[in-house]
PDB file of C-alpha atoms in Angstrom:
ATOM      1  CA  UNK A   1       0.000   0.000   0.000  1.00  0.00           C
ATOM      2  CA  UNK A   2       1.295   3.458  -0.943  1.00  0.00           C
ATOM      3  CA  UNK A   3       1.368   5.890   1.965  1.00  0.00           C
ATOM      4  CA  UNK A   4      -0.922   8.882   1.616  1.00  0.00           C
ATOM      5  CA  UNK A   5       0.920  12.197   1.131  1.00  0.00           C
ATOM      6  CA  UNK A   6      -0.109  15.335   2.983  1.00  0.00           C
ATOM      7  CA  UNK A   7       0.340  18.741   1.368  1.00  0.00           C
ATOM      8  CA  UNK A   8       2.247  21.474   3.222  1.00  0.00           C
ATOM      9  CA  UNK A   9       0.028  24.034   4.951  1.00  0.00           C
ATOM     10  CA  UNK A  10       2.455  27.008   4.773  1.00  0.00           C
ATOM     11  CA  UNK A  11       0.754  28.996   2.018  1.00  0.00           C
ATOM     12  CA  UNK A  12       2.191  32.311   0.738  1.00  0.00           C
ATOM     13  CA  UNK A  13      -0.337  34.357   2.707  1.00  0.00           C
ATOM     14  CA  UNK A  14       1.253  32.898   5.874  1.00  0.00           C
ATOM     15  CA  UNK A  15       4.886  33.662   4.943  1.00  0.00           C
ATOM     16  CA  UNK A  16       6.627  35.892   7.469  1.00  0.00           C
ATOM     17  CA  UNK A  17       8.305  39.131   6.377  1.00  0.00           C
ATOM     18  CA  UNK A  18      11.736  37.490   6.104  1.00  0.00           C
ATOM     19  CA  UNK A  19      13.360  34.091   6.591  1.00  0.00           C
ATOM     20  CA  UNK A  20      12.698  31.797   8.294  1.00  0.00           C
ATOM     21  CA  UNK A  21       9.152  32.539   7.161  1.00  0.00           C
ATOM     22  CA  UNK A  22       7.712  30.337   9.904  1.00  0.00           C
ATOM     23  CA  UNK A  23       9.535  32.371  12.576  1.00  0.00           C
ATOM     24  CA  UNK A  24      10.792  35.684  11.129  1.00  0.00           C
ATOM     25  CA  UNK A  25      13.264  37.628  13.323  1.00  0.00           C
ATOM     26  CA  UNK A  26      11.759  40.974  12.231  1.00  0.00           C
ATOM     27  CA  UNK A  27       8.418  42.230  10.999  1.00  0.00           C
ATOM     28  CA  UNK A  28       7.799  44.766   8.241  1.00  0.00           C
ATOM     29  CA  UNK A  29       8.919  48.438   8.544  1.00  0.00           C
ATOM     30  CA  UNK A  30       8.915  50.951  10.072  1.00  0.00           C
ATOM     31  CA  UNK A  31      11.660  50.306  12.659  1.00  0.00           C
ATOM     32  CA  UNK A  32      12.183  52.727  15.548  1.00  0.00           C
ATOM     33  CA  UNK A  33      15.527  53.784  17.074  1.00  0.00           C
ATOM     34  CA  UNK A  34      15.775  55.910  20.224  1.00  0.00           C
ATOM     35  CA  UNK A  35      18.637  57.801  21.850  1.00  0.00           C
ATOM     36  CA  UNK A  36      21.245  56.568  19.351  1.00  0.00           C
ATOM     37  CA  UNK A  37      24.853  57.629  19.902  1.00  0.00           C
ATOM     38  CA  UNK A  38      26.413  58.492  16.537  1.00  0.00           C
ATOM     39  CA  UNK A  39      29.850  59.826  15.548  1.00  0.00           C
ATOM     40  CA  UNK A  40      30.718  60.784  11.947  1.00  0.00           C
ATOM     41  CA  UNK A  41      33.986  61.673  10.239  1.00  0.00           C
ATOM     42  CA  UNK A  42      33.839  63.301   6.793  1.00  0.00           C
ATOM     43  CA  UNK A  43      36.989  63.495   4.674  1.00  0.00           C
ATOM     44  CA  UNK A  44      38.199  64.139   1.148  1.00  0.00           C
ATOM     45  CA  UNK A  45      39.177  61.142  -0.977  1.00  0.00           C
ATOM     46  CA  UNK A  46      40.187  60.840  -4.656  1.00  0.00           C
ATOM     47  CA  UNK A  47      37.208  60.760  -7.009  1.00  0.00           C
ATOM     48  CA  UNK A  48      38.822  58.033  -9.116  1.00  0.00           C
ATOM     49  CA  UNK A  49      39.040  55.772  -6.039  1.00  0.00           C
ATOM     50  CA  UNK A  50      35.384  56.347  -5.126  1.00  0.00           C
ATOM     51  CA  UNK A  51      34.207  55.875  -8.721  1.00  0.00           C
ATOM     52  CA  UNK A  52      35.618  52.325  -8.795  1.00  0.00           C
ATOM     53  CA  UNK A  53      33.098  51.128  -6.192  1.00  0.00           C
ATOM     54  CA  UNK A  54      30.184  53.475  -6.950  1.00  0.00           C
ATOM     55  CA  UNK A  55      27.251  51.868  -8.812  1.00  0.00           C
ATOM     56  CA  UNK A  56      26.418  53.128 -12.270  1.00  0.00           C
ATOM     57  CA  UNK A  57      23.835  55.921 -12.186  1.00  0.00           C
ATOM     58  CA  UNK A  58      25.241  57.651  -9.097  1.00  0.00           C
ATOM     59  CA  UNK A  59      27.388  60.696  -9.846  1.00  0.00           C
ATOM     60  CA  UNK A  60      30.504  62.217  -8.219  1.00  0.00           C
ATOM     61  CA  UNK A  61      32.213  65.608  -8.370  1.00  0.00           C
ATOM     62  CA  UNK A  62      34.960  65.703 -11.002  1.00  0.00           C
ATOM     63  CA  UNK A  63      37.905  66.209  -8.663  1.00  0.00           C
ATOM     64  CA  UNK A  64      37.530  65.605  -4.936  1.00  0.00           C
ATOM     65  CA  UNK A  65      34.873  63.394  -3.392  1.00  0.00           C
ATOM     66  CA  UNK A  66      33.690  63.403   0.217  1.00  0.00           C
ATOM     67  CA  UNK A  67      33.633  60.041   1.976  1.00  0.00           C
ATOM     68  CA  UNK A  68      32.557  59.353   5.525  1.00  0.00           C
ATOM     69  CA  UNK A  69      32.876  56.850   8.336  1.00  0.00           C
ATOM     70  CA  UNK A  70      30.092  56.707  10.942  1.00  0.00           C
ATOM     71  CA  UNK A  71      30.078  54.778  14.210  1.00  0.00           C
ATOM     72  CA  UNK A  72      26.639  54.083  15.692  1.00  0.00           C
ATOM     73  CA  UNK A  73      25.757  52.708  19.115  1.00  0.00           C
ATOM     74  CA  UNK A  74      22.129  51.637  19.205  1.00  0.00           C
ATOM     75  CA  UNK A  75      21.092  51.713  22.862  1.00  0.00           C
ATOM     76  CA  UNK A  76      17.496  50.820  21.963  1.00  0.00           C
ATOM     77  CA  UNK A  77      15.553  49.960  18.834  1.00  0.00           C
ATOM     78  CA  UNK A  78      12.683  47.718  17.836  1.00  0.00           C
ATOM     79  CA  UNK A  79      15.265  45.530  16.058  1.00  0.00           C
ATOM     80  CA  UNK A  80      17.690  45.245  18.974  1.00  0.00           C
ATOM     81  CA  UNK A  81      20.757  46.851  20.519  1.00  0.00           C
ATOM     82  CA  UNK A  82      24.021  46.767  18.583  1.00  0.00           C
ATOM     83  CA  UNK A  83      27.007  48.722  17.241  1.00  0.00           C
ATOM     84  CA  UNK A  84      27.916  49.426  13.646  1.00  0.00           C
ATOM     85  CA  UNK A  85      30.537  51.145  11.497  1.00  0.00           C
ATOM     86  CA  UNK A  86      29.391  52.595   8.167  1.00  0.00           C
ATOM     87  CA  UNK A  87      31.555  53.441   5.148  1.00  0.00           C
ATOM     88  CA  UNK A  88      29.838  55.908   2.828  1.00  0.00           C
ATOM     89  CA  UNK A  89      30.450  58.025  -0.278  1.00  0.00           C
ATOM     90  CA  UNK A  90      28.694  61.367  -0.743  1.00  0.00           C
ATOM     91  CA  UNK A  91      27.335  61.491  -4.280  1.00  0.00           C
ATOM     92  CA  UNK A  92      24.287  62.498  -6.350  1.00  0.00           C
ATOM     93  CA  UNK A  93      21.244  60.742  -7.753  1.00  0.00           C
ATOM     94  CA  UNK A  94      19.616  62.817 -10.501  1.00  0.00           C
ATOM     95  CA  UNK A  95      21.075  65.956  -8.929  1.00  0.00           C
ATOM     96  CA  UNK A  96      19.967  65.172  -5.359  1.00  0.00           C
ATOM     97  CA  UNK A  97      22.681  64.710  -2.692  1.00  0.00           C
ATOM     98  CA  UNK A  98      22.701  61.153  -1.319  1.00  0.00           C
ATOM     99  CA  UNK A  99      25.143  58.922   0.545  1.00  0.00           C
ATOM    100  CA  UNK A 100      25.980  55.525  -0.945  1.00  0.00           C
ATOM    101  CA  UNK A 101      26.798  52.963   1.748  1.00  0.00           C
ATOM    102  CA  UNK A 102      29.371  50.588   0.299  1.00  0.00           C
ATOM    103  CA  UNK A 103      29.908  48.494   3.456  1.00  0.00           C
ATOM    104  CA  UNK A 104      28.425  48.410   6.952  1.00  0.00           C
ATOM    105  CA  UNK A 105      30.042  46.447   9.771  1.00  0.00           C
ATOM    106  CA  UNK A 106      27.713  45.291  12.541  1.00  0.00           C
ATOM    107  CA  UNK A 107      27.989  43.114  15.664  1.00  0.00           C
ATOM    108  CA  UNK A 108      24.433  41.780  15.954  1.00  0.00           C
ATOM    109  CA  UNK A 109      22.535  39.216  13.867  1.00  0.00           C
ATOM    110  CA  UNK A 110      19.189  41.026  13.797  1.00  0.00           C
ATOM    111  CA  UNK A 111      20.897  44.336  12.981  1.00  0.00           C
ATOM    112  CA  UNK A 112      22.499  42.621  10.001  1.00  0.00           C
ATOM    113  CA  UNK A 113      19.223  41.079   8.821  1.00  0.00           C
ATOM    114  CA  UNK A 114      17.269  44.335   9.183  1.00  0.00           C
ATOM    115  CA  UNK A 115      19.659  46.262   6.959  1.00  0.00           C
ATOM    116  CA  UNK A 116      20.511  43.531   4.463  1.00  0.00           C
ATOM    117  CA  UNK A 117      17.239  41.836   3.611  1.00  0.00           C
ATOM    118  CA  UNK A 118      14.642  44.630   3.183  1.00  0.00           C
ATOM    119  CA  UNK A 119      16.985  47.387   1.965  1.00  0.00           C
ATOM    120  CA  UNK A 120      20.117  45.694   0.613  1.00  0.00           C
ATOM    121  CA  UNK A 121      22.682  47.363   2.891  1.00  0.00           C
ATOM    122  CA  UNK A 122      25.891  45.339   2.581  1.00  0.00           C
ATOM    123  CA  UNK A 123      26.334  44.375   6.242  1.00  0.00           C
ATOM    124  CA  UNK A 124      29.040  42.081   7.607  1.00  0.00           C
ATOM    125  CA  UNK A 125      29.841  40.904  11.124  1.00  0.00           C
ATOM    126  CA  UNK A 126      32.712  42.638  12.949  1.00  0.00           C
ATOM    127  CA  UNK A 127      33.929  43.624  16.411  1.00  0.00           C
ATOM    128  CA  UNK A 128      33.015  47.252  17.053  1.00  0.00           C
ATOM    129  CA  UNK A 129      33.686  49.408  20.086  1.00  0.00           C
ATOM    130  CA  UNK A 130      32.860  52.805  21.592  1.00  0.00           C
ATOM    131  CA  UNK A 131      35.272  54.108  24.220  1.00  0.00           C
ATOM    132  CA  UNK A 132      35.920  57.278  26.230  1.00  0.00           C
ATOM    133  CA  UNK A 133      39.259  58.487  27.508  1.00  0.00           C
ATOM    134  CA  UNK A 134      39.497  61.875  29.232  1.00  0.00           C
ATOM    135  CA  UNK A 135      37.634  64.276  26.907  1.00  0.00           C
ATOM    136  CA  UNK A 136      37.934  62.028  23.839  1.00  0.00           C
ATOM    137  CA  UNK A 137      35.367  59.717  22.212  1.00  0.00           C
ATOM    138  CA  UNK A 138      36.755  56.783  20.247  1.00  0.00           C
ATOM    139  CA  UNK A 139      35.106  54.408  17.807  1.00  0.00           C
ATOM    140  CA  UNK A 140      36.828  51.420  16.229  1.00  0.00           C
ATOM    141  CA  UNK A 141      36.133  48.292  14.207  1.00  0.00           C
ATOM    142  CA  UNK A 142      38.094  45.110  13.650  1.00  0.00           C
ATOM    143  CA  UNK A 143      37.468  42.133  11.376  1.00  0.00           C
ATOM    144  CA  UNK A 144      38.431  39.472  12.223  1.00  0.00           C
ATOM    145  CA  UNK A 145      38.938  39.958  15.950  1.00  0.00           C
ATOM    146  CA  UNK A 146      42.314  41.592  16.581  1.00  0.00           C
ATOM    147  CA  UNK A 147      42.618  42.953  13.017  1.00  0.00           C
ATOM    148  CA  UNK A 148      41.952  46.686  13.558  1.00  0.00           C
ATOM    149  CA  UNK A 149      40.549  48.179  10.358  1.00  0.00           C
ATOM    150  CA  UNK A 150      39.486  51.686  11.325  1.00  0.00           C
ATOM    151  CA  UNK A 151      39.682  54.075  14.285  1.00  0.00           C
ATOM    152  CA  UNK A 152      37.943  57.418  14.786  1.00  0.00           C
ATOM    153  CA  UNK A 153      38.919  59.855  17.558  1.00  0.00           C
ATOM    154  CA  UNK A 154      36.826  62.934  18.369  1.00  0.00           C
ATOM    155  CA  UNK A 155      36.949  65.781  20.895  1.00  0.00           C
ATOM    156  CA  UNK A 156      33.583  67.560  21.325  1.00  0.00           C
ATOM    157  CA  UNK A 157      33.831  71.345  21.425  1.00  0.00           C
ATOM    158  CA  UNK A 158      30.914  73.388  20.016  1.00  0.00           C
ATOM    159  CA  UNK A 159      27.181  72.748  19.913  1.00  0.00           C
ATOM    160  CA  UNK A 160      26.142  71.611  16.439  1.00  0.00           C
ATOM    161  CA  UNK A 161      22.971  72.867  14.779  1.00  0.00           C
ATOM    162  CA  UNK A 162      21.350  69.944  12.925  1.00  0.00           C
ATOM    163  CA  UNK A 163      20.977  70.070   9.161  1.00  0.00           C
ATOM    164  CA  UNK A 164      18.721  68.165   6.765  1.00  0.00           C
ATOM    165  CA  UNK A 165      19.119  64.400   6.512  1.00  0.00           C
ATOM    166  CA  UNK A 166      20.644  63.028   3.313  1.00  0.00           C
ATOM    167  CA  UNK A 167      18.998  59.890   1.865  1.00  0.00           C
ATOM    168  CA  UNK A 168      20.967  56.648   2.098  1.00  0.00           C
ATOM    169  CA  UNK A 169      21.488  54.484  -0.987  1.00  0.00           C
ATOM    170  CA  UNK A 170      22.403  50.790  -1.140  1.00  0.00           C
ATOM    171  CA  UNK A 171      23.004  48.266  -3.918  1.00  0.00           C
ATOM    172  CA  UNK A 172      20.841  45.225  -3.224  1.00  0.00           C
ATOM    173  CA  UNK A 173      22.032  42.023  -4.915  1.00  0.00           C
ATOM    174  CA  UNK A 174      20.561  38.548  -4.351  1.00  0.00           C
ATOM    175  CA  UNK A 175      22.279  35.817  -6.398  1.00  0.00           C
ATOM    176  CA  UNK A 176      20.485  33.039  -8.219  1.00  0.00           C
ATOM    177  CA  UNK A 177      20.819  29.460  -6.924  1.00  0.00           C
ATOM    178  CA  UNK A 178      21.156  28.235 -10.537  1.00  0.00           C
ATOM    179  CA  UNK A 179      24.566  27.917 -12.169  1.00  0.00           C
ATOM    180  CA  UNK A 180      25.335  30.594 -14.741  1.00  0.00           C
ATOM    181  CA  UNK A 181      22.124  32.507 -14.031  1.00  0.00           C
ATOM    182  CA  UNK A 182      22.121  36.268 -13.354  1.00  0.00           C
ATOM    183  CA  UNK A 183      21.185  37.589  -9.900  1.00  0.00           C
ATOM    184  CA  UNK A 184      17.566  37.264  -8.864  1.00  0.00           C
ATOM    185  CA  UNK A 185      17.735  40.881  -7.640  1.00  0.00           C
ATOM    186  CA  UNK A 186      20.147  43.680  -8.594  1.00  0.00           C
ATOM    187  CA  UNK A 187      18.726  47.072  -7.747  1.00  0.00           C
ATOM    188  CA  UNK A 188      19.685  50.451  -6.337  1.00  0.00           C
ATOM    189  CA  UNK A 189      17.592  51.277  -3.259  1.00  0.00           C
ATOM    190  CA  UNK A 190      17.064  54.663  -1.575  1.00  0.00           C
ATOM    191  CA  UNK A 191      16.047  55.016   2.061  1.00  0.00           C
ATOM    192  CA  UNK A 192      14.895  58.366   3.448  1.00  0.00           C
ATOM    193  CA  UNK A 193      15.583  58.018   7.166  1.00  0.00           C
ATOM    194  CA  UNK A 194      13.406  60.147   9.428  1.00  0.00           C
ATOM    195  CA  UNK A 195      16.099  61.467  11.785  1.00  0.00           C
ATOM    196  CA  UNK A 196      15.956  63.979  14.649  1.00  0.00           C
ATOM    197  CA  UNK A 197      18.593  65.205  17.095  1.00  0.00           C
ATOM    198  CA  UNK A 198      17.750  64.668  20.772  1.00  0.00           C
ATOM    199  CA  UNK A 199      17.218  67.879  22.752  1.00  0.00           C
ATOM    200  CA  UNK A 200      18.600  68.255  26.264  1.00  0.00           C
ATOM    201  CA  UNK A 201      16.747  69.606  29.302  1.00  0.00           C
ATOM    202  CA  UNK A 202      18.089  73.095  28.473  1.00  0.00           C
ATOM    203  CA  UNK A 203      16.572  72.979  24.991  1.00  0.00           C
ATOM    204  CA  UNK A 204      19.951  72.642  23.250  1.00  0.00           C
ATOM    205  CA  UNK A 205      20.546  69.892  20.748  1.00  0.00           C
ATOM    206  CA  UNK A 206      22.641  66.970  22.010  1.00  0.00           C
ATOM    207  CA  UNK A 207      25.133  67.238  19.141  1.00  0.00           C
ATOM    208  CA  UNK A 208      28.649  68.632  18.963  1.00  0.00           C
ATOM    209  CA  UNK A 209      31.306  69.394  16.381  1.00  0.00           C
ATOM    210  CA  UNK A 210      35.014  69.519  17.122  1.00  0.00           C
ATOM    211  CA  UNK A 211      38.440  68.308  16.065  1.00  0.00           C
ATOM    212  CA  UNK A 212      38.792  64.670  15.097  1.00  0.00           C
ATOM    213  CA  UNK A 213      40.219  62.277  12.592  1.00  0.00           C
ATOM    214  CA  UNK A 214      39.687  58.806  11.184  1.00  0.00           C
ATOM    215  CA  UNK A 215      42.459  56.386  10.222  1.00  0.00           C
ATOM    216  CA  UNK A 216      42.530  53.080   8.380  1.00  0.00           C
ATOM    217  CA  UNK A 217      44.826  51.121  10.614  1.00  0.00           C
ATOM    218  CA  UNK A 218      45.708  48.135   8.432  1.00  0.00           C
ATOM    219  CA  UNK A 219      45.194  47.003   4.876  1.00  0.00           C
ATOM    220  CA  UNK A 220      43.017  43.947   4.301  1.00  0.00           C
ATOM    221  CA  UNK A 221      41.956  42.552   0.948  1.00  0.00           C
ATOM    222  CA  UNK A 222      39.029  40.968   2.808  1.00  0.00           C
ATOM    223  CA  UNK A 223      37.822  44.391   4.016  1.00  0.00           C
ATOM    224  CA  UNK A 224      39.120  46.965   1.519  1.00  0.00           C
ATOM    225  CA  UNK A 225      37.780  50.104   3.205  1.00  0.00           C
ATOM    226  CA  UNK A 226      41.325  51.548   3.047  1.00  0.00           C
ATOM    227  CA  UNK A 227      40.872  51.982  -0.719  1.00  0.00           C
ATOM    228  CA  UNK A 228      39.140  55.302   0.012  1.00  0.00           C
ATOM    229  CA  UNK A 229      42.204  57.016   1.536  1.00  0.00           C
ATOM    230  CA  UNK A 230      41.961  60.087   3.763  1.00  0.00           C
ATOM    231  CA  UNK A 231      43.407  63.086   1.915  1.00  0.00           C
ATOM    232  CA  UNK A 232      42.036  65.803   4.166  1.00  0.00           C
ATOM    233  CA  UNK A 233      39.664  65.856   7.135  1.00  0.00           C
ATOM    234  CA  UNK A 234      36.601  68.043   6.531  1.00  0.00           C
ATOM    235  CA  UNK A 235      34.509  67.751   9.695  1.00  0.00           C
ATOM    236  CA  UNK A 236      33.799  65.538  12.678  1.00  0.00           C
ATOM    237  CA  UNK A 237      30.668  65.361  14.813  1.00  0.00           C
ATOM    238  CA  UNK A 238      28.977  63.435  17.595  1.00  0.00           C
ATOM    239  CA  UNK A 239      25.435  63.394  18.935  1.00  0.00           C
ATOM    240  CA  UNK A 240      22.345  61.578  20.175  1.00  0.00           C
ATOM    241  CA  UNK A 241      19.569  60.918  17.669  1.00  0.00           C
ATOM    242  CA  UNK A 242      16.155  59.345  17.300  1.00  0.00           C
ATOM    243  CA  UNK A 243      15.220  58.003  13.910  1.00  0.00           C
ATOM    244  CA  UNK A 244      12.843  55.777  12.009  1.00  0.00           C
ATOM    245  CA  UNK A 245      13.546  53.408   9.125  1.00  0.00           C
ATOM    246  CA  UNK A 246      10.522  53.411   6.793  1.00  0.00           C
ATOM    247  CA  UNK A 247      10.085  51.498   3.547  1.00  0.00           C
ATOM    248  CA  UNK A 248      12.629  52.322   0.835  1.00  0.00           C
ATOM    249  CA  UNK A 249      12.332  53.060  -2.885  1.00  0.00           C
ATOM    250  CA  UNK A 250      13.908  51.265  -5.861  1.00  0.00           C
ATOM    251  CA  UNK A 251      15.811  53.793  -7.995  1.00  0.00           C
ATOM    252  CA  UNK A 252      17.248  51.542 -10.679  1.00  0.00           C
ATOM    253  CA  UNK A 253      17.333  47.877 -11.694  1.00  0.00           C
ATOM    254  CA  UNK A 254      20.471  46.391 -13.223  1.00  0.00           C
ATOM    255  CA  UNK A 255      20.840  43.428 -15.576  1.00  0.00           C
ATOM    256  CA  UNK A 256      24.228  41.824 -14.853  1.00  0.00           C
ATOM    257  CA  UNK A 257      25.073  38.721 -16.882  1.00  0.00           C
ATOM    258  CA  UNK A 258      27.398  36.893 -14.517  1.00  0.00           C
ATOM    259  CA  UNK A 259      29.022  37.682 -11.164  1.00  0.00           C
ATOM    260  CA  UNK A 260      32.563  39.021 -10.913  1.00  0.00           C
ATOM    261  CA  UNK A 261      35.052  37.190  -8.696  1.00  0.00           C
ATOM    262  CA  UNK A 262      37.671  38.337  -6.208  1.00  0.00           C
ATOM    263  CA  UNK A 263      41.323  38.251  -7.265  1.00  0.00           C
ATOM    264  CA  UNK A 264      44.287  37.546  -4.998  1.00  0.00           C
ATOM    265  CA  UNK A 265      44.658  41.252  -4.174  1.00  0.00           C
ATOM    266  CA  UNK A 266      40.963  41.663  -3.345  1.00  0.00           C
ATOM    267  CA  UNK A 267      40.142  43.473  -6.595  1.00  0.00           C
ATOM    268  CA  UNK A 268      37.032  42.263  -8.416  1.00  0.00           C
ATOM    269  CA  UNK A 269      37.623  40.743 -11.863  1.00  0.00           C
ATOM    270  CA  UNK A 270      34.982  40.292 -14.572  1.00  0.00           C
ATOM    271  CA  UNK A 271      33.251  36.928 -14.427  1.00  0.00           C
TER     272      UNK A 271
END
């Protein structure tokens, strides 16, 4: 006698927002972040270096490009508490200033999933720290443990008046499971974060500017953030923020034929 087969009961209308669909770690946006400690270092880097890793369709100034490194300490959010280090390039989409996030290092699983799966932010696990010594604030990241990649040191001095938020842009790529097939998804995604500076009891914004610098402490073909070298520091800042991650918007879809591969020196070669 042939055993009777029973059909699976997990129909698409019961799929969770992300995998595993039977027990998703996050639900759909928006995601809320409160009292976030954030420190940003903006510096000049060669345009030709930035152009090598900037997706087609985003535009750079002809000569000098501004890049930035941001360290975030998420004390509370609806997707958990974690630290991250962000490597960004200031650029333009159809004339609008945006910041393209090439790589984000993060030390929490849910923080990685929240950025990677809905929006396509290229997040990787790393060891990230926030420290204080005398009147200095220090942020650092290492990957793997003990391999220091980047260090930012800041001394707060003047109150900083907040400016408008710049949209974040990510390149979302999901490969195909089939050999020789193009990616299932290859699209440029914009996220307009709703961000506000926390105000203190005296009504002043909890944000400061001051002297600071960021250094890339060691070269690593596995984590090539050093390929955007610091030519000149432009500004450094620190503050406490509240913000919300809403749904994003697809700006452009790409049609790659086959994936590139990583050479011995970490440089991508055509597939």
